């Protein structure tokens, strides 16, 4: 528009006040403006935007209603004239009319007088009155730009102000803040044009925080025509107060492109640009800033008894709400002070009641859009009743909390009075004195070391000078609490009776003979020395073999207190050595907490999962364990929180780990490692009968006569379902059997539930493991090996065959060896070594056999989906290759293991016990083991070795003779 785009001056740029109409000088004198046809065509559009101004040229004032010639025609006919813009108040001819309409203007703006809010007056003299919407008051042109003018009845084009959560009801104000540049520029332009009006439309989604909209679907179509009464422009944002006047409805959108004004302080020079020069990019999606609206009038209604009753009930509910919440009372007082008559007008009352509530957005909009006043009153009454219920609940909760607080306050006052009375009578001392005496009483009978006693006395002296309400007092009191909670010099009475200790260990666990013997040795040494000793042990073995549970049995056998904590995944050193006292919420580490809990200096501390300890940004806990688990250092263990040496030399530390490879070398060196191997089938059967079945029967509430598990079914369960080294999985299956048996008993089965080999699948499902024996008769090129897995030992077949027929001509042959079966790097190297050694060995034993010179061999290790690695298959691979080369099968029911060097030396391997168990499970009668494993085989129980023909070899020549001995 012309005024917004071409006329810019300090007078236009300032924030227009309500006294702006008192200025007598013209807004702008536009000299030497071109009279081009394009400019004259735009004057009509310019005239539409200058409703608040008087237009003239030179010093002669003219209006658009001048005689027979319009101001535009007279200006065009006068070549020397200058176009001048004056405020309406400047026209002395119209100043006399401003007086007569000013009273009406202020009344319309403030809502006073007899206005019913919709353009009609209401009188109730007992007769039935019909109230309907009327045309509003006219705008007083004598009031200027932002003066309190009469709001126009029809304002078809308004900017869009999306509001959040609550609609702007007529005669209610709302403060808004906008930061969108386009919307800010539009508001500035409208304010400069003395058109401070907009449309406030409620957003449909409460989560929508956008200040502008891109689609009409984002807002409700019915909103409020608002007047911007106050505007504060800080440049980057605009704060304004809007006042609702009437309801409007969106009929269409208007494309509007904001323009940036050119900031100039001098009068505008001649301009030759046409007014209608818009070159914005219309292809880009633009926000909706302007809409075309129409007024929404309520339907005429009669002031019937129903309306009067609804009005009275609404007033009564509002009165009840105001009596419960003083904030509403203050809000109503402000409305009455502003001259807004609410109580005697149903239209105002419905809007006021709805605005008073905190209803949902959709409910408030429903009230806002309703045009039937009786229905609107009913909707408002519903919201008010809900608000009243919330206020009543709030009052009830407030009373309950107040009563509770008063009760606590009363109790506190009485306690303080009681303290003062006791203090005056000498029955009680000051709080600080009582705290100090409590700490001295704790250490009175303790053998506190001198260095610790000095620290305690120093802290007690400091505590006496501190204020009881200071933060330092609490820190010192907590520190003294921990120092005096350490069991200085207290030991539990040690059990030196070896027979009693053996009985306790055998009651709780079957097998584990190495651990039991080591504990009995520990007791014997303590008995001879007559002193309580500490030791650091580490039990390693697969899961489920009883490493953690036997530690509790050891504590019971030794009559020591038991404390357990796990370091698996621990990444903070402070968990072991404590926090510094400078930190808020600092506390000692686990070891000091153990001493406070057990109240003894010689407990048994189990450090679980020491092989899974972590490392993080807070330090390396494994390094912190070095001081703790070092017998030469833990006699003066220094916790970061206590900062006083504590003797841990009498503590029996037991660590548990599944593997020792992940334990740091320095930490491993400080511990005595005892390997806990898995259980064999006979041991598992004994454990199940002695421990697992009675425990499962007791937990299921079943008597011994109700469920019977036969020995063959138990053996089948162990062999086909629970092959792992431990018994944890076996325990789960036994509990599953008893649960299903309990279900049958409850359903009324007759007689006892008997579990046999035939119906075992009904309780535990299909077998998980099949027989280890793939071949009844091993063909040439196939040999059974022995392997160690996490589930124990297992048999491992090595299969070899020709990839293609042997070449008749040695020159055309391309000998090779391909390996499959997910073999690891170590096992692939063993295959290469075995292939090289087999070629050399065959050339010595049978020089005429040129098999390896003409054969392409494929070596496979079933099962293909299982990864395999390790060096112990070298002896087996060589035997399989020689069997294929000589076309002779090996001895039936033979299994072997051992690593072979390039010169044929058979080296020792690990897992001899597990491999021997696997050989026996596969009905193997002959086992070939390295000579270096003779000592390991001696530790295997006799019932495992029974019936096995074991050969120990130091060179492969010996293994060859045994394997091919028919």
XYZ file of N, CA, C and O in Angstrom, residues 121-208:
352
model
N -29.817 -2.986 23.811
C -30.052 -2.707 25.223
C -31.068 -3.705 25.719
O -31.930 -4.186 25.001
N -31.021 -3.970 27.042
C -31.903 -4.970 27.624
C -32.603 -4.346 28.815
O -31.991 -3.759 29.689
N -33.891 -4.466 28.842
C -34.676 -4.044 29.982
C -35.628 -5.172 30.322
O -36.253 -5.754 29.465
N -35.711 -5.434 31.623
C -36.549 -6.534 32.082
C -37.581 -5.966 33.036
O -37.277 -5.660 34.183
N -38.737 -5.746 32.541
C -39.803 -5.232 33.397
C -40.890 -6.280 33.592
O -42.049 -5.960 33.813
N -40.511 -7.546 33.511
C -41.471 -8.621 33.690
C -42.033 -9.144 32.414
O -42.550 -10.244 32.371
N -41.948 -8.383 31.340
C -42.479 -8.843 30.050
C -41.423 -9.684 29.349
O -40.244 -9.631 29.649
N -41.854 -10.474 28.395
C -40.941 -11.316 27.615
C -40.214 -10.452 26.611
O -40.832 -9.793 25.780
N -38.880 -10.461 26.716
C -38.053 -9.592 25.890
C -37.293 -10.455 24.889
O -36.756 -11.499 25.236
N -37.254 -9.999 23.651
C -36.498 -10.673 22.606
C -35.224 -9.873 22.370
O -35.285 -8.680 22.087
N -34.076 -10.557 22.479
C -32.780 -9.902 22.324
C -32.140 -10.444 21.067
O -32.055 -11.645 20.864
N -31.668 -9.536 20.231
C -31.006 -9.961 19.006
C -29.822 -9.053 18.753
O -29.697 -7.971 19.337
N -28.907 -9.517 17.878
C -27.731 -8.726 17.520
C -28.136 -7.530 16.672
O -28.987 -7.621 15.791
N -27.531 -6.362 16.938
C -27.766 -5.150 16.151
C -26.448 -4.649 15.604
O -25.381 -5.084 16.013
N -26.555 -3.713 14.681
C -25.338 -3.120 14.123
C -24.627 -2.332 15.200
O -25.249 -1.642 16.000
N -23.349 -2.415 15.219
C -22.553 -1.746 16.244
C -22.434 -0.266 15.964
O -22.981 0.284 15.012
N -21.675 0.394 16.806
C -21.480 1.831 16.695
C -20.464 2.133 15.621
O -19.685 1.284 15.210
N -20.458 3.376 15.175
C -19.563 3.799 14.100
C -18.239 4.274 14.656
O -18.114 4.608 15.825
N -17.272 4.319 13.768
C -15.952 4.806 14.144
C -15.971 6.315 14.158
O -16.495 6.962 13.256
N -15.382 6.886 15.200
C -15.281 8.333 15.281
C -14.004 8.775 14.595
O -12.908 8.502 15.094
N -14.089 9.419 13.433
C -12.859 9.782 12.721
C -12.089 10.898 13.383
O -10.957 11.154 13.009
N -12.652 11.518 14.358
C -11.939 12.629 14.986
C -10.948 12.168 16.040
O -10.252 12.981 16.617
N -10.883 10.851 16.318
C -10.058 10.389 17.429
C -8.633 10.058 17.012
O -7.808 9.794 17.863
N -8.296 9.957 15.749
C -6.925 9.714 15.357
C -6.601 8.235 15.225
O -7.475 7.398 15.151
N -5.290 7.943 15.246
C -4.823 6.610 14.888
C -5.150 5.556 15.922
O -5.985 4.709 15.716
N -4.488 5.567 17.088
C -4.691 4.523 18.083
C -5.472 5.046 19.283
O -5.350 4.538 20.375
N -6.213 6.086 19.094
C -7.036 6.584 20.191
C -8.161 5.603 20.447
O -8.400 4.690 19.694
N -8.869 5.788 21.580
C -9.978 4.909 21.902
C -11.138 5.226 20.970
O -12.007 6.035 21.271
N -11.127 4.566 19.835
C -12.114 4.840 18.799
C -13.215 3.814 18.888
O -13.101 2.786 19.544
N -14.288 4.113 18.219
C -15.382 3.164 18.118
C -14.970 2.055 17.150
O -14.488 2.319 16.058
N -15.155 0.797 17.583
C -14.754 -0.341 16.761
C -15.718 -0.454 15.591
O -16.938 -0.422 15.784
N -15.221 -0.604 14.375
C -16.119 -0.697 13.218
C -16.958 -1.963 13.273
O -16.526 -3.000 13.759
N -18.180 -1.851 12.757
C -19.080 -3.016 12.732
C -18.555 -4.093 11.801
O -18.626 -5.274 12.117
N -18.053 -3.669 10.662
C -17.605 -4.623 9.649
C -16.148 -4.312 9.328
O -15.817 -3.190 8.971
N -15.329 -5.305 9.496
C -13.914 -5.190 9.140
C -13.545 -6.482 8.434
O -13.152 -7.470 9.070
N -13.719 -6.537 7.143
C -13.697 -7.837 6.440
C -12.320 -8.483 6.349
O -12.229 -9.670 6.143
N -11.240 -7.752 6.468
C -9.910 -8.310 6.285
C -9.084 -8.036 7.533
O -8.876 -6.879 7.903
N -8.636 -9.102 8.185
C -7.887 -8.960 9.434
C -6.676 -9.870 9.395
O -6.681 -10.912 8.735
N -5.617 -9.484 10.102
C -4.491 -10.406 10.288
C -4.907 -11.574 11.183
O -5.822 -11.460 11.993
N -4.209 -12.675 11.033
C -4.501 -13.899 11.802
C -3.528 -13.979 12.977
O -2.313 -13.974 12.789
N -4.098 -14.034 14.198
C -3.308 -14.240 15.411
C -3.696 -15.591 16.006
O -4.721 -15.699 16.674
N -2.938 -16.647 15.771
C -3.268 -17.933 16.401
C -2.996 -17.874 17.905
O -1.915 -17.483 18.332
N -3.986 -18.197 18.696
C -3.850 -18.180 20.146
C -3.835 -19.609 20.659
O -4.301 -20.540 20.004
N -3.330 -19.763 21.849
C -3.083 -21.098 22.430
C -3.989 -21.320 23.627
O -4.179 -20.435 24.450
N -4.584 -22.478 23.672
C -5.276 -23.042 24.828
C -6.644 -22.417 25.120
O -7.635 -23.125 25.259
N -6.754 -21.108 25.196
C -8.010 -20.451 25.556
C -8.406 -19.430 24.486
O -7.575 -18.611 24.087
N -9.657 -19.467 24.024
C -10.095 -18.439 23.079
C -10.248 -17.093 23.767
O -10.383 -17.003 24.991
N -10.205 -16.023 22.969
C -10.370 -14.670 23.494
C -11.858 -14.315 23.413
O -12.389 -14.004 22.341
N -12.544 -14.405 24.542
C -13.962 -14.080 24.572
C -14.148 -12.567 24.462
O -13.266 -11.782 24.855
N -15.292 -12.117 23.937
C -15.559 -10.675 23.855
C -15.462 -10.021 25.226
O -15.900 -10.569 26.236
N -14.847 -8.822 25.217
C -14.640 -8.018 26.411
C -13.621 -8.616 27.374
O -13.599 -8.280 28.549
N -12.796 -9.523 26.872
C -11.700 -10.060 27.664
C -10.388 -9.715 26.972
O -10.317 -9.648 25.741
N -9.375 -9.475 27.765
C -8.073 -9.084 27.251
C -7.130 -10.276 27.339
O -7.329 -11.200 28.130
N -6.093 -10.232 26.524
C -5.072 -11.292 26.504
C -3.764 -10.672 26.070
O -3.736 -9.834 25.162
N -2.714 -11.039 26.727
C -1.386 -10.552 26.363
C -0.726 -11.567 25.439
O -0.770 -12.771 25.703
N -0.113 -11.098 24.377
C 0.540 -11.960 23.402
C 1.945 -11.443 23.120
O 2.236 -10.248 23.296
N 2.778 -12.347 22.700
C 4.134 -12.011 22.289
C 4.430 -12.743 20.990
O 4.282 -13.962 20.926
N 4.847 -12.029 19.972
C 5.131 -12.628 18.677
C 6.559 -12.286 18.291
O 7.072 -11.201 18.607
N 7.186 -13.245 17.616
C 8.563 -13.063 17.150
C 8.709 -13.345 15.661
O 9.807 -13.194 15.128
N 7.625 -13.795 15.006
C 7.710 -14.067 13.574
C 7.850 -12.745 12.815
O 7.066 -11.794 13.028
N 8.825 -12.671 11.944
C 9.135 -11.409 11.268
C 7.984 -10.950 10.379
O 7.634 -9.766 10.359
N 7.404 -11.881 9.621
C 6.321 -11.482 8.726
C 5.129 -10.979 9.512
O 4.528 -9.940 9.173
N 4.759 -11.661 10.553
C 3.616 -11.231 11.347
C 3.912 -9.932 12.086
O 3.033 -9.063 12.198
N 5.143 -9.763 12.539
C 5.506 -8.505 13.210
C 5.407 -7.327 12.244
O 4.886 -6.257 12.588
N 5.881 -7.536 11.019
C 5.825 -6.454 10.040
C 4.378 -6.100 9.697
O 4.023 -4.922 9.546
N 3.527 -7.131 9.614
C 2.118 -6.880 9.332
C 1.464 -6.086 10.461
O 0.706 -5.140 10.221
N 1.760 -6.416 11.701
C 1.180 -5.705 12.843
C 1.671 -4.264 12.856
O 0.908 -3.329 13.143
N 2.957 -4.071 12.542
C 3.472 -2.695 12.496
C 2.751 -1.869 11.439
O 2.371 -0.712 11.665
N 2.563 -2.478 10.266
C 1.893 -1.751 9.187
C 0.471 -1.399 9.585
O 0.006 -0.263 9.388
N -0.251 -2.344 10.164
C -1.630 -2.084 10.555
C -1.704 -1.017 11.640
O -2.634 -0.204 11.657
N -0.726 -1.007 12.546
C -0.721 0.001 13.597
C -0.466 1.383 13.024
O -1.069 2.370 13.437
N 0.451 1.464 12.042
C 0.736 2.770 11.435
C -0.438 3.277 10.624
O -0.613 4.468 10.445
N -1.245 2.354 10.124
C -2.415 2.748 9.349
C -3.630 2.954 10.230
O -4.750 3.048 9.730
N -3.403 2.991 11.551
C -4.510 3.181 12.495
C -5.557 2.098 12.314
O -6.755 2.363 12.403
N -5.112 0.893 12.047
C -6.015 -0.262 11.947
C -5.548 -1.341 12.930
O -5.124 -2.426 12.540
N -5.580 -1.050 14.228
C -5.057 -1.998 15.223
C -6.041 -3.122 15.491
O -6.462 -3.339 16.640
N -6.430 -3.847 14.453
C -7.407 -4.916 14.608
C -6.820 -6.206 14.037
O -5.997 -6.196 13.119
N -7.276 -7.287 14.580
C -6.819 -8.603 14.115
C -7.875 -9.630 14.475
O -8.864 -9.339 15.155
N -7.672 -10.831 13.989
C -8.547 -11.948 14.316
C -7.805 -12.974 15.144
O -6.797 -13.511 14.698
N -8.263 -13.233 16.356
C -7.642 -14.215 17.251
C -8.384 -15.533 17.103
O -9.564 -15.634 17.461
N -7.707 -16.525 16.568
C -8.317 -17.834 16.318
C -7.564 -18.888 17.116
O -6.321 -18.921 17.130
N -8.315 -19.752 17.760
C -7.746 -20.767 18.636
C -7.149 -21.909 17.813
O -7.770 -22.384 16.864
N -5.919 -22.344 18.212
C -5.284 -23.476 17.550
C -5.914 -24.786 18.015
O -6.257 -24.943 19.187
N -6.068 -25.715 17.072
C -6.711 -26.985 17.388
C -5.837 -27.878 18.256
O -6.347 -28.610 19.091
N -4.537 -27.833 18.039
C -3.629 -28.688 18.802
C -2.943 -27.858 19.875
O -2.344 -26.823 19.579
N -3.038 -28.306 21.128
C -2.387 -27.594 22.214
C -0.873 -27.659 22.111
O -0.174 -26.792 22.623
N -0.356 -28.702 21.451
C 1.087 -28.852 21.321
C 1.674 -27.980 20.212
O 2.893 -27.905 20.083
N 0.821 -27.352 19.414
C 1.292 -26.512 18.317
C 1.756 -25.175 18.879
O 0.958 -24.390 19.395
